[in-house]
């Protein structure tokens, strides 16, 4: 019998896990598959760890990976993928925003229609703030223009993948992980299905505006070098403008003589140009800092304990 691994990143989800476990079990019991439920406790400060451990004590299908601190959802997903052993692997949020009831349909697409992956996107974004919706929309517009890797708007991390695709993802060992990009980068035949956005069953979202903003920057820096090109182009444009201005001023001085007026405009120009310079330096800094983190080759996550055998 084939096995499906369900990876559930959990960060302070004590209220949601019980409800999730109930729902996923309904689906598990209706399917002709072996299952493993991998809960990744991403350094929760509440009772999440104990709840998962208790589940693991009474249910042999429950596995847990306990991180030494909070490493973020990307790290939690990666750990789950690395330690999973299923023929098919799926990633789900603990808050039931990714409905387990879609699983049978997703399995059918892989088994009957030969897809390697079934990914989900939500059709609406109710339950999220206006600010978040607006910025999300902008982010997808920008990234579509500047990156060769296709990012699907509204895509969730909820997806079912074949072992082959999972292995390809595991082989992408980069430190700055942006999964939406990685999933798309590895290719394979992906079927997209849509569902109505669900509200969280319990607990609260772990993302605030700045976290999302820096996550979006990770996506841009990780999958596009367009900002670097933009800064070079800006440099060239400014050189051209200054060249025209120099000629203009020389001619003006020769024709009308020299007076010392014009310092306020000069001050403005200096401010403007040094602003642009710092902006471009900042762009370079972003790439440099990401490169720095990659070069250091630090582990993506550190496991404190787990009940999964043969992990190294
Ligand atoms: N999560 C995590 N580590 C983090 C933040 C979130 O493992 O540092 C988990 C969280 O427990 C949940 C999933 O990632 O299962 C999605 O988080 P959340 O529901 O807060 O995000 P949203 O649905 O609001 O995008
Ligand atoms: Mg959620």
Tab-separated table of C-alpha atoms and ligand atoms in Angstrom:
chain	number	residue	atom	x	y	z
A	1	UNK	CA	0.000	0.000	0.000
A	2	UNK	CA	1.288	3.451	-0.895
A	3	UNK	CA	2.009	6.044	1.730
A	4	UNK	CA	1.118	9.729	1.971
A	5	UNK	CA	3.081	12.101	4.199
A	6	UNK	CA	1.194	15.089	5.558
A	7	UNK	CA	3.505	17.875	6.727
A	8	UNK	CA	2.043	20.381	9.172
A	9	UNK	CA	4.196	23.352	10.241
A	10	UNK	CA	3.038	24.498	13.672
A	11	UNK	CA	3.943	27.683	15.474
A	12	UNK	CA	1.827	28.378	18.559
A	13	UNK	CA	-1.099	26.343	17.277
A	14	UNK	CA	-2.254	24.738	20.556
A	15	UNK	CA	-5.892	25.600	19.850
A	16	UNK	CA	-5.915	24.450	16.233
A	17	UNK	CA	-4.059	21.124	16.344
A	18	UNK	CA	-6.870	19.122	17.960
A	19	UNK	CA	-9.368	20.340	15.398
A	20	UNK	CA	-6.945	19.691	12.565
A	21	UNK	CA	-6.214	16.171	13.787
A	22	UNK	CA	-9.925	15.399	13.875
A	23	UNK	CA	-10.502	16.636	10.312
A	24	UNK	CA	-7.477	14.991	8.765
A	25	UNK	CA	-8.389	11.666	10.388
A	26	UNK	CA	-11.767	11.708	8.711
A	27	UNK	CA	-10.010	11.966	5.369
A	28	UNK	CA	-7.348	9.388	6.257
A	29	UNK	CA	-9.998	6.843	7.199
A	30	UNK	CA	-11.808	7.304	3.915
A	31	UNK	CA	-8.724	6.603	1.803
A	32	UNK	CA	-6.918	3.453	0.867
A	33	UNK	CA	-3.465	4.713	1.798
A	34	UNK	CA	-0.987	4.472	4.632
A	35	UNK	CA	-0.433	7.853	6.231
A	36	UNK	CA	2.165	9.640	8.280
A	37	UNK	CA	1.288	12.954	9.908
A	38	UNK	CA	4.441	14.989	10.438
A	39	UNK	CA	3.907	17.882	12.839
A	40	UNK	CA	6.836	20.280	12.811
A	41	UNK	CA	6.917	22.303	16.001
A	42	UNK	CA	8.641	25.489	14.943
A	43	UNK	CA	9.788	26.723	18.367
A	44	UNK	CA	6.304	27.357	19.747
A	45	UNK	CA	6.137	29.112	23.094
A	46	UNK	CA	2.749	27.620	23.981
A	47	UNK	CA	1.645	24.060	24.594
A	48	UNK	CA	1.913	22.931	20.952
A	49	UNK	CA	4.811	20.534	21.576
A	50	UNK	CA	3.082	18.633	24.371
A	51	UNK	CA	-0.121	18.323	22.386
A	52	UNK	CA	1.750	16.869	19.408
A	53	UNK	CA	3.747	14.531	21.627
A	54	UNK	CA	0.603	13.245	23.301
A	55	UNK	CA	-0.909	12.555	19.902
A	56	UNK	CA	2.237	10.685	18.896
A	57	UNK	CA	1.967	8.526	22.031
A	58	UNK	CA	-1.513	7.310	21.189
A	59	UNK	CA	-1.285	7.275	17.384
A	60	UNK	CA	1.582	5.598	15.552
A	61	UNK	CA	0.931	7.565	12.363
A	62	UNK	CA	1.803	10.810	14.149
A	63	UNK	CA	5.421	11.944	13.846
A	64	UNK	CA	6.875	15.067	15.311
A	65	UNK	CA	9.909	17.193	14.591
A	66	UNK	CA	10.725	19.642	17.348
A	67	UNK	CA	12.956	22.589	16.413
A	68	UNK	CA	15.406	24.132	18.853
A	69	UNK	CA	13.818	27.550	18.230
A	70	UNK	CA	11.549	29.315	15.741
A	71	UNK	CA	13.079	28.992	12.272
A	72	UNK	CA	10.046	30.081	10.227
A	73	UNK	CA	7.504	28.243	8.111
A	74	UNK	CA	9.888	27.774	5.179
A	75	UNK	CA	12.357	25.919	7.399
A	76	UNK	CA	9.537	23.855	8.907
A	77	UNK	CA	8.310	22.801	5.473
A	78	UNK	CA	11.843	21.898	4.399
A	79	UNK	CA	12.455	19.775	7.490
A	80	UNK	CA	9.157	17.988	6.899
A	81	UNK	CA	10.033	17.278	3.275
A	82	UNK	CA	13.497	16.010	4.184
A	83	UNK	CA	12.256	13.635	6.843
A	84	UNK	CA	9.140	12.455	5.041
A	85	UNK	CA	9.044	9.000	3.512
A	86	UNK	CA	5.704	8.936	1.669
A	87	UNK	CA	5.236	8.216	-2.036
A	88	UNK	CA	3.081	11.328	-2.091
A	89	UNK	CA	3.722	14.309	0.152
A	90	UNK	CA	1.426	17.156	1.087
A	91	UNK	CA	1.911	20.326	3.139
A	92	UNK	CA	-0.993	21.783	5.130
A	93	UNK	CA	-1.464	24.623	7.578
A	94	UNK	CA	-2.484	23.618	11.071
A	95	UNK	CA	-5.287	26.173	11.133
A	96	UNK	CA	-7.511	24.297	8.622
A	97	UNK	CA	-7.207	27.105	6.069
A	98	UNK	CA	-6.055	24.333	3.758
A	99	UNK	CA	-9.046	21.975	3.738
A	100	UNK	CA	-7.998	18.310	4.122
A	101	UNK	CA	-11.240	17.389	2.347
A	102	UNK	CA	-9.614	18.343	-0.988
A	103	UNK	CA	-7.102	15.525	-0.618
A	104	UNK	CA	-9.059	12.709	-2.358
A	105	UNK	CA	-9.582	14.918	-5.421
A	106	UNK	CA	-5.893	15.840	-5.449
A	107	UNK	CA	-4.832	12.208	-5.219
A	108	UNK	CA	-7.043	11.381	-8.198
A	109	UNK	CA	-5.360	14.001	-10.366
A	110	UNK	CA	-1.963	12.436	-9.675
A	111	UNK	CA	-3.043	8.808	-9.989
A	112	UNK	CA	-5.524	9.028	-12.832
A	113	UNK	CA	-4.360	11.984	-14.891
A	114	UNK	CA	-0.641	11.599	-14.473
A	115	UNK	CA	0.191	14.927	-12.854
A	116	UNK	CA	3.294	15.173	-10.650
A	117	UNK	CA	1.809	17.798	-8.427
A	118	UNK	CA	-1.555	19.267	-7.503
A	119	UNK	CA	-1.331	22.798	-6.143
A	120	UNK	CA	-4.037	24.990	-4.693
A	121	UNK	CA	-4.907	28.618	-4.843
A	122	UNK	CA	-7.629	30.451	-3.013
A	123	UNK	CA	-10.122	32.440	-5.052
A	124	UNK	CA	-10.840	35.151	-2.519
A	125	UNK	CA	-8.857	36.609	0.306
A	126	UNK	CA	-11.492	37.402	2.839
A	127	UNK	CA	-10.214	37.050	6.345
A	128	UNK	CA	-7.138	39.095	5.410
A	129	UNK	CA	-6.714	42.844	5.949
A	130	UNK	CA	-7.130	45.408	3.190
A	131	UNK	CA	-3.458	46.405	3.427
A	132	UNK	CA	-2.340	42.809	3.073
A	133	UNK	CA	-4.611	42.200	0.090
A	134	UNK	CA	-3.367	45.333	-1.690
A	135	UNK	CA	0.302	44.596	-1.148
A	136	UNK	CA	-0.128	40.980	-2.136
A	137	UNK	CA	-1.713	42.060	-5.398
A	138	UNK	CA	1.147	44.474	-6.088
A	139	UNK	CA	3.749	41.904	-5.240
A	140	UNK	CA	2.404	39.425	-7.798
A	141	UNK	CA	2.199	42.119	-10.444
A	142	UNK	CA	5.801	43.168	-9.902
A	143	UNK	CA	7.282	39.695	-9.633
A	144	UNK	CA	5.467	38.611	-12.813
A	145	UNK	CA	7.284	41.370	-14.682
A	146	UNK	CA	10.758	40.890	-13.276
A	147	UNK	CA	11.141	37.164	-12.734
A	148	UNK	CA	11.358	34.281	-15.171
A	149	UNK	CA	10.020	31.961	-12.507
A	150	UNK	CA	6.259	32.032	-12.614
A	151	UNK	CA	4.519	32.822	-9.324
A	152	UNK	CA	0.803	32.154	-9.270
A	153	UNK	CA	-1.260	34.822	-7.517
A	154	UNK	CA	-3.202	33.474	-4.588
A	155	UNK	CA	-1.155	30.256	-4.544
A	156	UNK	CA	-1.018	28.565	-1.179
A	157	UNK	CA	1.690	26.291	0.122
A	158	UNK	CA	-0.949	23.526	0.254
A	159	UNK	CA	-0.041	21.010	-2.431
A	160	UNK	CA	0.332	17.304	-3.051
A	161	UNK	CA	3.571	16.220	-4.711
A	162	UNK	CA	5.111	13.052	-6.066
A	163	UNK	CA	8.240	11.690	-4.408
A	164	UNK	CA	10.239	12.664	-7.476
A	165	UNK	CA	9.250	16.304	-7.164
A	166	UNK	CA	9.842	16.306	-3.404
A	167	UNK	CA	13.359	15.004	-3.972
A	168	UNK	CA	13.977	17.794	-6.461
A	169	UNK	CA	12.878	20.351	-3.866
A	170	UNK	CA	15.005	18.760	-1.153
A	171	UNK	CA	17.978	19.138	-3.477
A	172	UNK	CA	17.477	22.898	-3.530
A	173	UNK	CA	19.398	23.484	-0.362
A	174	UNK	CA	19.431	27.260	-0.372
A	175	UNK	CA	19.218	29.089	2.922
A	176	UNK	CA	16.900	31.883	1.756
A	177	UNK	CA	13.922	29.764	0.908
A	178	UNK	CA	10.946	31.076	-0.963
A	179	UNK	CA	8.852	27.992	-1.597
A	180	UNK	CA	6.386	29.459	-4.070
A	181	UNK	CA	9.381	30.139	-6.295
A	182	UNK	CA	11.100	26.830	-5.588
A	183	UNK	CA	7.997	24.785	-6.421
A	184	UNK	CA	7.713	26.596	-9.711
A	185	UNK	CA	11.444	26.429	-10.421
A	186	UNK	CA	11.657	22.625	-10.251
A	187	UNK	CA	9.007	22.350	-12.930
A	188	UNK	CA	6.995	19.108	-13.288
A	189	UNK	CA	3.377	18.859	-14.372
A	190	UNK	CA	1.261	20.855	-11.984
A	191	UNK	CA	-2.524	20.872	-11.809
A	192	UNK	CA	-4.005	23.964	-10.161
A	193	UNK	CA	-7.232	23.700	-8.265
A	194	UNK	CA	-9.079	26.547	-6.612
A	195	UNK	CA	-10.977	26.834	-3.404
A	196	UNK	CA	-12.780	29.531	-1.467
A	197	UNK	CA	-10.547	31.043	1.197
A	198	UNK	CA	-11.282	29.691	4.666
A	199	UNK	CA	-10.988	31.549	7.927
A	200	UNK	CA	-8.632	30.261	10.568
A	201	UNK	CA	-10.413	27.824	12.940
A	202	UNK	CA	-8.530	29.027	16.027
A	203	UNK	CA	-5.531	31.059	17.085
A	204	UNK	CA	-4.251	34.021	15.088
A	205	UNK	CA	-2.110	34.590	12.021
A	206	UNK	CA	1.650	34.495	12.554
A	207	UNK	CA	2.359	37.099	9.906
A	208	UNK	CA	2.515	40.807	10.467
A	209	UNK	CA	3.080	43.436	7.858
A	210	UNK	CA	6.888	43.551	8.162
A	211	UNK	CA	7.284	39.807	8.146
A	212	UNK	CA	5.282	39.658	4.910
A	213	UNK	CA	7.191	42.553	3.450
A	214	UNK	CA	10.550	40.932	4.060
A	215	UNK	CA	9.157	37.605	2.779
A	216	UNK	CA	8.186	39.418	-0.423
A	217	UNK	CA	11.711	40.822	-0.654
A	218	UNK	CA	13.061	37.269	-0.254
A	219	UNK	CA	10.929	36.306	-3.234
A	220	UNK	CA	12.174	39.175	-5.367
A	221	UNK	CA	15.846	38.887	-4.473
A	222	UNK	CA	15.720	35.093	-4.698
A	223	UNK	CA	14.100	34.883	-8.101
A	224	UNK	CA	15.029	38.015	-10.012
A	225	UNK	CA	18.108	40.075	-10.690
A	226	UNK	CA	16.040	42.848	-12.297
A	227	UNK	CA	16.617	45.314	-9.408
A	228	UNK	CA	20.356	45.137	-10.113
A	229	UNK	CA	19.743	45.885	-13.761
A	230	UNK	CA	17.413	48.733	-12.822
A	231	UNK	CA	20.133	50.315	-10.703
A	232	UNK	CA	22.706	50.057	-13.519
A	233	UNK	CA	20.235	51.544	-15.979
A	234	UNK	CA	19.536	54.368	-13.555
A	235	UNK	CA	23.275	55.019	-13.333
A	236	UNK	CA	23.553	55.271	-17.106
A	237	UNK	CA	20.538	57.590	-17.358
A	238	UNK	CA	21.972	59.893	-14.703
A	239	UNK	CA	25.346	60.027	-16.510
A	240	UNK	CA	23.564	61.049	-19.699
A	241	UNK	CA	21.522	63.715	-17.920
A	242	UNK	CA	24.629	65.153	-16.251
A	243	UNK	CA	26.435	65.200	-19.601
A	244	UNK	CA	23.648	67.236	-21.184
A	245	UNK	CA	23.635	69.531	-18.172
A	246	UNK	CA	27.399	70.107	-18.340
A	247	UNK	CA	27.187	71.146	-21.996
A	248	UNK	CA	24.205	73.367	-21.231
A	249	UNK	CA	26.054	75.134	-18.410
A	250	UNK	CA	29.274	75.604	-20.410
A	251	UNK	CA	27.341	77.159	-23.293
A	252	UNK	CA	25.290	79.310	-20.928
A	253	UNK	CA	28.414	80.579	-19.147
A	254	UNK	CA	30.144	81.421	-22.451
A	255	UNK	CA	27.110	83.311	-23.744
A	256	UNK	CA	25.776	85.025	-20.622
A	257	UNK	CA	28.844	85.123	-18.370
A	258	UNK	CA	29.157	83.595	-14.912
A	259	UNK	CA	27.062	84.426	-11.922
A	260	UNK	CA	26.883	82.425	-8.734
A	261	UNK	CA	23.135	82.042	-8.477
A	262	UNK	CA	21.615	78.599	-8.602
A	263	UNK	CA	22.941	77.022	-5.434
A	264	UNK	CA	19.482	75.940	-4.157
A	265	UNK	CA	18.900	73.904	-7.283
A	266	UNK	CA	22.391	72.481	-6.883
A	267	UNK	CA	21.612	71.443	-3.344
A	268	UNK	CA	18.429	69.746	-4.552
A	269	UNK	CA	20.307	67.894	-7.272
A	270	UNK	CA	22.925	66.672	-4.817
A	271	UNK	CA	20.206	65.419	-2.479
A	272	UNK	CA	18.353	63.710	-5.282
A	273	UNK	CA	21.376	62.032	-6.794
A	274	UNK	CA	22.784	60.873	-3.487
A	275	UNK	CA	19.349	59.491	-2.683
A	276	UNK	CA	19.404	57.467	-5.867
A	277	UNK	CA	22.920	56.300	-5.070
A	278	UNK	CA	21.955	55.085	-1.630
A	279	UNK	CA	18.893	53.378	-3.102
A	280	UNK	CA	21.048	51.476	-5.604
A	281	UNK	CA	23.573	50.658	-2.912
A	282	UNK	CA	20.685	49.311	-0.872
A	283	UNK	CA	19.650	47.040	-3.746
A	284	UNK	CA	23.196	45.725	-4.036
A	285	UNK	CA	23.248	45.310	-0.275
A	286	UNK	CA	20.162	43.097	-0.441
A	287	UNK	CA	21.823	40.723	-2.871
A	288	UNK	CA	25.084	40.826	-0.964
A	289	UNK	CA	23.401	40.056	2.343
A	290	UNK	CA	21.541	37.103	0.841
A	291	UNK	CA	24.767	35.861	-0.725
A	292	UNK	CA	26.505	36.272	2.636
A	293	UNK	CA	23.889	34.108	4.313
A	294	UNK	CA	24.178	31.444	1.602
A	295	UNK	CA	27.963	31.374	1.758
A	296	UNK	CA	27.974	30.868	5.509
A	297	UNK	CA	26.148	27.631	4.829
A	298	UNK	CA	24.353	27.537	8.148
A	299	UNK	CA	21.754	24.818	8.698
A	300	UNK	CA	18.230	25.767	7.643
A	301	UNK	CA	16.836	24.286	10.865
A	302	UNK	CA	18.084	22.548	14.001
A	303	UNK	CA	16.166	19.618	15.460
A	304	UNK	CA	15.969	19.250	19.213
A	305	UNK	CA	14.088	15.980	19.141
A	306	UNK	CA	11.946	13.860	16.852
A	307	UNK	CA	10.354	10.420	16.806
A	308	UNK	CA	11.319	9.880	13.176
A	309	UNK	CA	13.996	7.223	12.964
A	310	UNK	CA	17.035	7.305	10.691
A	311	UNK	CA	17.324	11.024	10.432
A	312	UNK	CA	20.868	12.361	10.509
B	1	LIG	N1	4.090	28.797	10.881
B	1	LIG	C1	5.299	28.234	11.250
B	1	LIG	N2	6.341	29.051	11.615
B	1	LIG	C2	6.228	30.405	11.625
B	1	LIG	C3	4.998	30.976	11.219
B	1	LIG	C4	3.946	30.143	10.845
B	1	LIG	O1	5.440	27.010	11.246
B	1	LIG	O2	7.204	31.078	11.989
B	1	LIG	C5	2.956	27.922	10.485
B	1	LIG	C6	1.655	28.189	11.228
B	1	LIG	O3	1.605	27.464	12.460
B	1	LIG	C7	0.598	27.709	10.254
B	1	LIG	C8	1.240	28.009	8.907
B	1	LIG	O4	2.642	28.170	9.138
B	1	LIG	O5	0.356	26.312	10.344
B	1	LIG	C9	0.670	29.260	8.271
B	1	LIG	O6	0.717	30.338	9.177
B	1	LIG	P1	-0.479	31.352	9.341
B	1	LIG	O7	-1.769	30.605	9.381
B	1	LIG	O8	-0.172	32.231	10.497
B	1	LIG	O9	-0.357	32.172	7.992
B	1	LIG	P2	-1.553	32.736	7.093
B	1	LIG	O10	-2.526	31.614	6.884
B	1	LIG	O11	-2.125	33.855	7.860
B	1	LIG	O12	-0.877	33.148	5.828
B	2	LIG	MG1	-3.308	30.363	8.152
